[in-house]
Short mmCIF file of C-alpha atoms in Angstrom, two decimals:
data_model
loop_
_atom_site.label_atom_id
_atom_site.label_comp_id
_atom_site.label_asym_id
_atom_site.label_seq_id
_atom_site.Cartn_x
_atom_site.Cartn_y
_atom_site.Cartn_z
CA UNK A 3 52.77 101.04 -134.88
CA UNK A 4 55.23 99.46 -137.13
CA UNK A 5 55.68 100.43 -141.13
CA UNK A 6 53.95 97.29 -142.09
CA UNK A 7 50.52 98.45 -139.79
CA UNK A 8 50.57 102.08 -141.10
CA UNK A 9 49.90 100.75 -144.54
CA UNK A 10 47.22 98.88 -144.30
CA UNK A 11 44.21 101.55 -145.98
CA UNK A 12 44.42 100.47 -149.61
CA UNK A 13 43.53 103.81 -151.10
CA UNK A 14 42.99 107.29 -149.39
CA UNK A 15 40.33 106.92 -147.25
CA UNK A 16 40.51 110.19 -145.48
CA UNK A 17 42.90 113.64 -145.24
CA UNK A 18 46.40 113.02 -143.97
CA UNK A 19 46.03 115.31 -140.76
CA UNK A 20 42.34 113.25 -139.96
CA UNK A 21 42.03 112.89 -136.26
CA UNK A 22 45.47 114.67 -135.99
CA UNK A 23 44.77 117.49 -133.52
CA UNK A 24 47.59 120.36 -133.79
CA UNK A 25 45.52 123.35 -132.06
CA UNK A 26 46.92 126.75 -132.43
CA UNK A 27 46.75 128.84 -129.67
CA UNK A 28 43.91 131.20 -131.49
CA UNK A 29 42.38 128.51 -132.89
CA UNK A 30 38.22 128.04 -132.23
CA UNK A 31 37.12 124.94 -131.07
CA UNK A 32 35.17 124.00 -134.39
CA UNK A 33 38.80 124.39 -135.78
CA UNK A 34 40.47 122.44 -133.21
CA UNK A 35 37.88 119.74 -134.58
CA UNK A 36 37.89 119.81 -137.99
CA UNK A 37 40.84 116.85 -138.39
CA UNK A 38 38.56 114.11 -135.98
CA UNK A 39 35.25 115.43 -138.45
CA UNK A 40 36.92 114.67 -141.48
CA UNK A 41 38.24 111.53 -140.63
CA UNK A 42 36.61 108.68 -142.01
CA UNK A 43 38.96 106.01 -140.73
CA UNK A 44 38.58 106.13 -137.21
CA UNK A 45 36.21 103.84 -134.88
CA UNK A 46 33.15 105.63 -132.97
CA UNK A 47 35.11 105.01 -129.87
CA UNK A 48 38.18 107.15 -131.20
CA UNK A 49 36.44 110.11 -132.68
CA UNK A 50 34.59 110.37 -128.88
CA UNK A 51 37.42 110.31 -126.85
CA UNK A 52 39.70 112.53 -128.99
CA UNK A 53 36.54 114.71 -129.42
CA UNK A 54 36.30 114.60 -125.30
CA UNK A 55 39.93 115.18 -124.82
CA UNK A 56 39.69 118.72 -127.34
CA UNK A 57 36.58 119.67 -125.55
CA UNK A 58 38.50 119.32 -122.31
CA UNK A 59 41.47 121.17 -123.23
CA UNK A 60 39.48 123.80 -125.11
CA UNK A 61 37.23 124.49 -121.51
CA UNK A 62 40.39 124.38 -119.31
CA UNK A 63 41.61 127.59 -121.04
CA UNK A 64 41.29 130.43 -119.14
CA UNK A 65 41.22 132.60 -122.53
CA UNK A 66 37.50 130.51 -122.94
CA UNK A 67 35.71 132.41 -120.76
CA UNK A 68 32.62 131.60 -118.79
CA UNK A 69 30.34 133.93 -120.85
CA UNK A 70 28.15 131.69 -123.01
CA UNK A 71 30.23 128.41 -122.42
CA UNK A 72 27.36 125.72 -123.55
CA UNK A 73 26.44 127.59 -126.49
CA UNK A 74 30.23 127.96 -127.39
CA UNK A 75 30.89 124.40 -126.78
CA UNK A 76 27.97 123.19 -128.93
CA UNK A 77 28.43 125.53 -131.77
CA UNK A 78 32.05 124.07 -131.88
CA UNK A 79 30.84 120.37 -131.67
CA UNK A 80 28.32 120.87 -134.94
CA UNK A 81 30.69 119.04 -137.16
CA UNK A 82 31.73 116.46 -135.12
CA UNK A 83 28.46 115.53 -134.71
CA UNK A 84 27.54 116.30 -138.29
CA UNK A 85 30.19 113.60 -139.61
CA UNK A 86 29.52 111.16 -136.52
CA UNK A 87 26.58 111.52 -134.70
CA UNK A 88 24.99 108.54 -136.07
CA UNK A 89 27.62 106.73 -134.07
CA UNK A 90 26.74 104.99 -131.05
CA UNK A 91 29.89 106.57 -128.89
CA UNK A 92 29.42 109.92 -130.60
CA UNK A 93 25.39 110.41 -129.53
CA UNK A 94 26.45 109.29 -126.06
CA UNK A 95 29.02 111.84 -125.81
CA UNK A 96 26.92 114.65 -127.36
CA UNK A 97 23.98 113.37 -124.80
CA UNK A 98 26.21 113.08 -122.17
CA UNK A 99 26.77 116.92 -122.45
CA UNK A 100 23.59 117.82 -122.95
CA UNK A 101 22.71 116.93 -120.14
CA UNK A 102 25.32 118.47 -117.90
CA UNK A 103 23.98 121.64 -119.85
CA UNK A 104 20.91 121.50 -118.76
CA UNK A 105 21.52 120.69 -115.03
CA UNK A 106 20.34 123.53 -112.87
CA UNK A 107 24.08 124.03 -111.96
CA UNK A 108 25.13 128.04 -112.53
CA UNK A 109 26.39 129.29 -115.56
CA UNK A 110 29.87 130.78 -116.00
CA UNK A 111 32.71 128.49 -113.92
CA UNK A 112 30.43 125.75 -112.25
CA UNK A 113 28.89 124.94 -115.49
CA UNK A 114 32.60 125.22 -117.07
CA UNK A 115 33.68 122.79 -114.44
CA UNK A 116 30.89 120.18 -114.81
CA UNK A 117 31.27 120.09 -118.60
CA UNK A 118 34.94 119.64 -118.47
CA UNK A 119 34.61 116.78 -115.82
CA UNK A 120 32.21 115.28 -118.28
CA UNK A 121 34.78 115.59 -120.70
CA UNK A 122 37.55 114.42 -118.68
CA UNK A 123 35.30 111.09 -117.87
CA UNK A 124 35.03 110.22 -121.44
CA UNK A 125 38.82 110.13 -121.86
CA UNK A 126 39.71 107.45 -119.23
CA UNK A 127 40.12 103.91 -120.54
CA UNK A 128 40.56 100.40 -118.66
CA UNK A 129 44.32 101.45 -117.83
CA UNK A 130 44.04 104.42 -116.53
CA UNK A 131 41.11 103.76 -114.30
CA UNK A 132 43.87 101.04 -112.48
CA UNK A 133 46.50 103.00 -112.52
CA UNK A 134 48.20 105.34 -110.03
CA UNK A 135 45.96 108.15 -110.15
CA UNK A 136 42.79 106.59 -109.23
CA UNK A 137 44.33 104.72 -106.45
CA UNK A 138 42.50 105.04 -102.86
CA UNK A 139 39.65 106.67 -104.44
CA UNK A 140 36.22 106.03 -103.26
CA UNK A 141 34.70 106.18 -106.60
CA UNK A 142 36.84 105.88 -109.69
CA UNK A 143 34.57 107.18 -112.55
CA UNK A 144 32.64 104.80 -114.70
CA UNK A 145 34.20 103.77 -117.80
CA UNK A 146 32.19 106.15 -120.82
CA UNK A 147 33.71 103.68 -123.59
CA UNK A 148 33.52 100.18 -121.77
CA UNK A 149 36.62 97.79 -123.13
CA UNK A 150 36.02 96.11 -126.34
CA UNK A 151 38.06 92.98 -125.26
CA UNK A 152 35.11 92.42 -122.55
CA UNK A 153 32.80 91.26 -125.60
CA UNK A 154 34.14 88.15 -126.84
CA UNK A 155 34.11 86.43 -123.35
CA UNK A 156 30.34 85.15 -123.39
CA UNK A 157 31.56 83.42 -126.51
CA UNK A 158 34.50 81.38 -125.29
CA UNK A 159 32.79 79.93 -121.84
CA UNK A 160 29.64 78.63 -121.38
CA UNK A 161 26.81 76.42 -123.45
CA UNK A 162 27.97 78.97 -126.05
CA UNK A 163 31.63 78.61 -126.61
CA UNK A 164 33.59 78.37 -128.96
CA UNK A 165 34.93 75.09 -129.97
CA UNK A 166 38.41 74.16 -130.85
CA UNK A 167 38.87 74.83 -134.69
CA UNK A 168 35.43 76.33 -135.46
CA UNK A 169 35.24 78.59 -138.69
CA UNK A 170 34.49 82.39 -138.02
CA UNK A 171 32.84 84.29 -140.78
CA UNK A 172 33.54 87.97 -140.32
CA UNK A 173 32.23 91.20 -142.72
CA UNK A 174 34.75 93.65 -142.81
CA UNK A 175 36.47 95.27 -140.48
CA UNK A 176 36.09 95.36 -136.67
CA UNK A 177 37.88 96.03 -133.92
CA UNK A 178 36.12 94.15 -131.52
CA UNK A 179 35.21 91.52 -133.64
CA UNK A 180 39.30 91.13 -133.93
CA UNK A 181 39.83 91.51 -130.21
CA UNK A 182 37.51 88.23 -129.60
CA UNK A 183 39.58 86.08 -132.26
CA UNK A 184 42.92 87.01 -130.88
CA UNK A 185 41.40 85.93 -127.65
CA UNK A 186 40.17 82.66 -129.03
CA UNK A 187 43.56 81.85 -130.07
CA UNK A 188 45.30 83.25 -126.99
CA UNK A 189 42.93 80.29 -125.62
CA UNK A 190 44.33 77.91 -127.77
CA UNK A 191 40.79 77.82 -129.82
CA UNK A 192 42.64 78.13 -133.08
CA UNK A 193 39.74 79.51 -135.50
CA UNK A 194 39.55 80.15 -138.56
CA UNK A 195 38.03 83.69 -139.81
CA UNK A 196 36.42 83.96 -142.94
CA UNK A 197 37.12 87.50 -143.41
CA UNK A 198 35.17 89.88 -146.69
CA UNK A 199 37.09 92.94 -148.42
CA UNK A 200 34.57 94.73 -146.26
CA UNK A 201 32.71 97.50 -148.81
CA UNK A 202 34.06 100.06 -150.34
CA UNK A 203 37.29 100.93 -147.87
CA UNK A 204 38.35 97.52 -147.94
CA UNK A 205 38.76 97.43 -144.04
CA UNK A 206 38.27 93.41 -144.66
CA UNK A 207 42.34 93.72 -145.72
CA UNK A 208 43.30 95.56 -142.34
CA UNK A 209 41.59 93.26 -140.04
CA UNK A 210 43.05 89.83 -142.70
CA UNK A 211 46.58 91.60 -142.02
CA UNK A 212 46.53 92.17 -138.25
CA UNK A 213 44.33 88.31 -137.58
CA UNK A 214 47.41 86.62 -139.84
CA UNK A 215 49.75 88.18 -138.59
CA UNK A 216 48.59 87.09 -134.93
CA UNK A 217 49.02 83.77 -136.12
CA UNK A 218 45.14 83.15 -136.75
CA UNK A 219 43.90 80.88 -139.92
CA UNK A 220 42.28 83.68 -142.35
CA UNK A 221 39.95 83.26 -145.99
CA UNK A 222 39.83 86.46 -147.51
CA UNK A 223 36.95 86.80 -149.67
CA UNK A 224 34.67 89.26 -151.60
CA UNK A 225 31.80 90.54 -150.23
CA UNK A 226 29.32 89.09 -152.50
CA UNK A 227 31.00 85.04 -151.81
CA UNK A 228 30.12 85.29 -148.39
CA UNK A 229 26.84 83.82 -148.39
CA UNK A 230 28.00 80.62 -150.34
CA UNK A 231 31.63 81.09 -147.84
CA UNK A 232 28.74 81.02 -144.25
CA UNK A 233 27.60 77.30 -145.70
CA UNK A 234 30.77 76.29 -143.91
CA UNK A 235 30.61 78.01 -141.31
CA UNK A 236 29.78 77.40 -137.32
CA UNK A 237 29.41 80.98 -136.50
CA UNK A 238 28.58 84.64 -137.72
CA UNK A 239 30.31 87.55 -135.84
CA UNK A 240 28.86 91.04 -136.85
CA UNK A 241 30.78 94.03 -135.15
CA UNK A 242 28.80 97.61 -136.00
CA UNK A 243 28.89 101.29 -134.74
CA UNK A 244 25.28 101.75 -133.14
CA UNK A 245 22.80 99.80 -132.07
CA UNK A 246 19.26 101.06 -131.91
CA UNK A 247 15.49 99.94 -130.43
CA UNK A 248 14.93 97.59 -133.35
CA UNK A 249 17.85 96.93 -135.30
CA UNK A 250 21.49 98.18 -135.57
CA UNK A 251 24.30 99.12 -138.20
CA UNK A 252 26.00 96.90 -140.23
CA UNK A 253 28.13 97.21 -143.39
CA UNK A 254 25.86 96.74 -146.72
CA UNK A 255 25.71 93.26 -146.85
CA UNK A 256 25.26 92.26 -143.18
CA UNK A 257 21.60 91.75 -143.90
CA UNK A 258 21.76 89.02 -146.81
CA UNK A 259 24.28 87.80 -144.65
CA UNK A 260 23.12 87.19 -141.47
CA UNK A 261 19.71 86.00 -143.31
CA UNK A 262 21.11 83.13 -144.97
CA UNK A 263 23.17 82.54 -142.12
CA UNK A 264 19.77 81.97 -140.46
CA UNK A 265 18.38 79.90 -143.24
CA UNK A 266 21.69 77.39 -142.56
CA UNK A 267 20.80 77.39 -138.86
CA UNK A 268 24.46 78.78 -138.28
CA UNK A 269 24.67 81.20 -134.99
CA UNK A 270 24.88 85.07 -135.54
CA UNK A 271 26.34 87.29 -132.97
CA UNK A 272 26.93 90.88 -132.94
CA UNK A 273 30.01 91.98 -130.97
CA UNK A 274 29.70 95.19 -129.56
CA UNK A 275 30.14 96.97 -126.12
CA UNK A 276 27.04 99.21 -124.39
CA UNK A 277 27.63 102.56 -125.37
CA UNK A 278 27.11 101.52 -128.92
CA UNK A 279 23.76 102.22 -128.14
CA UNK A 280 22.21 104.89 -129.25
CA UNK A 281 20.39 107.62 -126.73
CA UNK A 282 17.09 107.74 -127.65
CA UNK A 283 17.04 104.08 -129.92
CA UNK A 284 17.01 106.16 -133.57
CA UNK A 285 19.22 104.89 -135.79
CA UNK A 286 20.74 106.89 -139.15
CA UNK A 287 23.43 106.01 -142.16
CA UNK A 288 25.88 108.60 -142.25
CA UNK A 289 24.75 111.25 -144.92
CA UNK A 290 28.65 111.66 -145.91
CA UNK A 291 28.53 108.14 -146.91
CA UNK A 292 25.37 108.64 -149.29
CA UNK A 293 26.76 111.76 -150.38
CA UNK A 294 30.38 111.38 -151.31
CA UNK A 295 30.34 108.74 -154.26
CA UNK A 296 33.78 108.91 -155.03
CA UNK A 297 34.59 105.90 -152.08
CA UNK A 298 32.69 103.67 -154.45
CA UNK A 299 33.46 105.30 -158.14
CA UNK A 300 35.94 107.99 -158.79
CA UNK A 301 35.17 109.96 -161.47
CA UNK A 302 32.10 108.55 -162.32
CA UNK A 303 30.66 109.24 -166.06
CA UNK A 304 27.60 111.43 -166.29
CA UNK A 305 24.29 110.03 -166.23
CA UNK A 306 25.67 107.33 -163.47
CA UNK A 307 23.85 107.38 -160.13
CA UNK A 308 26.63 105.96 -157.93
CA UNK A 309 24.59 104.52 -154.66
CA UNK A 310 27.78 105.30 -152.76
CA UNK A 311 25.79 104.60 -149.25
CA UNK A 312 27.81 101.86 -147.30
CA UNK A 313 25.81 101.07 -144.25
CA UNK A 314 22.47 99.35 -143.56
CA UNK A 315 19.92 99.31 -140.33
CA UNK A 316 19.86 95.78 -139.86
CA UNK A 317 16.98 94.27 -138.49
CA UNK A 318 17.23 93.12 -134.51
CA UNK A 319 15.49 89.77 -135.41
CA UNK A 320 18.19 88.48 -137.65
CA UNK A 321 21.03 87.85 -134.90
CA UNK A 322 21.19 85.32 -131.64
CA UNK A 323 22.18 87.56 -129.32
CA UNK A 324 24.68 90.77 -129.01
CA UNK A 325 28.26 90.08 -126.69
CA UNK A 326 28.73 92.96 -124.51
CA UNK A 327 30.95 93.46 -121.65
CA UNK A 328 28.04 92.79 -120.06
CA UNK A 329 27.53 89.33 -120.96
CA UNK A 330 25.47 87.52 -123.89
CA UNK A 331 22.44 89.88 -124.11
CA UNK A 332 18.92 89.80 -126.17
CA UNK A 333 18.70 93.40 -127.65
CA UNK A 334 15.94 94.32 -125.26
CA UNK A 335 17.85 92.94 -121.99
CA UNK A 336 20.73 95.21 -123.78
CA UNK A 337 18.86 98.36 -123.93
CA UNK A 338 17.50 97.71 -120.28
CA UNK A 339 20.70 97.10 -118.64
CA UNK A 340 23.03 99.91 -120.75
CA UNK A 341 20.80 102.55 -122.44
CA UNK A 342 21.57 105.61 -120.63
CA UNK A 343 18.69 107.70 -121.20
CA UNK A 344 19.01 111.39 -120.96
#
């Protein structure tokens, strides 16, 4: 990451060591933790797999001991899954390892061993399942956190595609959602993204820098222009960080949006890969959104009531269809297909 990509938060948005993991030796696992709980800058994805790869080391340790392991590992996990749980990658995780608990495996090494495989699983990403190590295996292990890239695919082939020049409006930031338009210029789609400042972290500027400077046509706008900005548009692309059995996550805003998107008759996709689905289909804002006001007012003045909560559980009715890396799916064929239930 270059000098220009490491500034591109406007303001603060979480501690300097967030996500940083520097473990000492005597540390707990809660402590080990702490950095990916406080971080409010990384994607659902991120906090699982550096959540997994902690949780892995932390088992390996002969110093753990076999004693008590699931109640250990779960008492470190509490804020993790305080700060993210509501995250689609997150609950799968924390379900994932439930489950393994429970399995009438024994307790003290085996049950050690199957939780840290678990773990282990939910670190491997599309490059590491083809590279050396899994080579000649019978059964490389299924990918936990399928590859965002996957998702824009349904969009660029098919009675679906994209066409050549088409005008992309986008609400904040995404990662997938930014994946799919590099793609569709890689294809030599050349679209152009209507992108908002994206609530009160601005993420709308970080996904505007990294789209121009991939060479792709970008409108920045505010987030209250972009239901005038969607008149011109062909296309809505919502990215979000769970997806539940009637609606899913998006950004306050996403709802006015995609309804007067549907008013213009202009098509509104959610971008988002299976295990943004949520175990169990119940969907939740993050409480530290709600309650830390200062991401929307700093210093507020007495007597204010600063309605600091950022996300929304947007109804399943108001978009097309949700791109997955399995293909362009109704919500219900998407919860058939990828909801692992356990």
């Amino acid at each position: 990451m270059d000098d220009a990509d490491a500034s591109l938060s406007t303001f603060e948005w979480t501690p300097p060591s967030a996500g940083v993991a520097t473990p000492a030796p005597d540390e707990s696992l809660a402590e080990r933790l702490a950095s990916i709980a406080d971080d409010r800058g990384l994607g659902g994805d991120e906090v699982a797999r550096r959540t997994a790869r902690e949780c892995h080391a932390w088992l390996c340790e002969e110093e753990c001991g076999d004693d008590g392991v699931r109640e250990a590992l779960f008492a470190g996990l509490e804020g993790v899954a305080a700060a993210h749980g509501w995250r689609g990658p997150v609950a799968g995780l924390l379900a994932a390892l439930g489950a393994v608990a429970e399995e009438p495996a024994g307790e003290g090494p085996e049950r050690r061993e199957a939780l840290a495989t678990e773990c282990a699983a939910w670190t491997e990403t599309p490059e590491t399942i083809a590279g050396p190590e899994w080579n000649g295996a019978l059964e490389p292990p299924a990918l936990r956190l399928p590859d965002r890239s996957a998702c824009a695919a349904p969009l660029l082939e098919g009675p679906l595609a994209l066409e050549p020049g088409e005008i992309v409006v986008v609400h904040g930031w995404s990662e997938t959602v930014a994946r799919g338009l590099e793609l569709a210029r890689a294809r030599g789609l050349a679209p152009t993204a209507v992108v908002s400042e994206g609530g009160p972290d601005l993420g709308g500027r970080r996904l505007a820098r990294r789209l121009a400077a991939g060479g792709i046509t970008v409108r920045f706008v505010y987030d209250a222009a972009l239901q005038d900005a969607v008149r011109a548009a062909d296309r809505v692309w919502i990215g979000t960080e769970a997806i539940g059995a009637r609606g899913f996550l998006g950004r306050i805003g996403a709802r006015a949006l995609l309804e007067s998107a549907g008013e213009l008759d202009v098509q509104r996709i959610v971008l988002a890969t299976s295990d943004k689905l949520v175990p169990g289909g119940e969907l939740a804002c993050p409480e530290w959104a709600a309650n830390e006001p200062w991401h929307l007012w700093e210093g507020a003045p007495s007597g204010v009531d600063v309605q600091s909560q950022s996300y929304e559980i947007v109804p399943q009715e108001l978009v097309d269809g949700f791109a997955t890396e399995l293909g362009l799916l109704r919500p219900a064929d998407l919860a058939v297909q990828a909801l692992r239930l356990v």
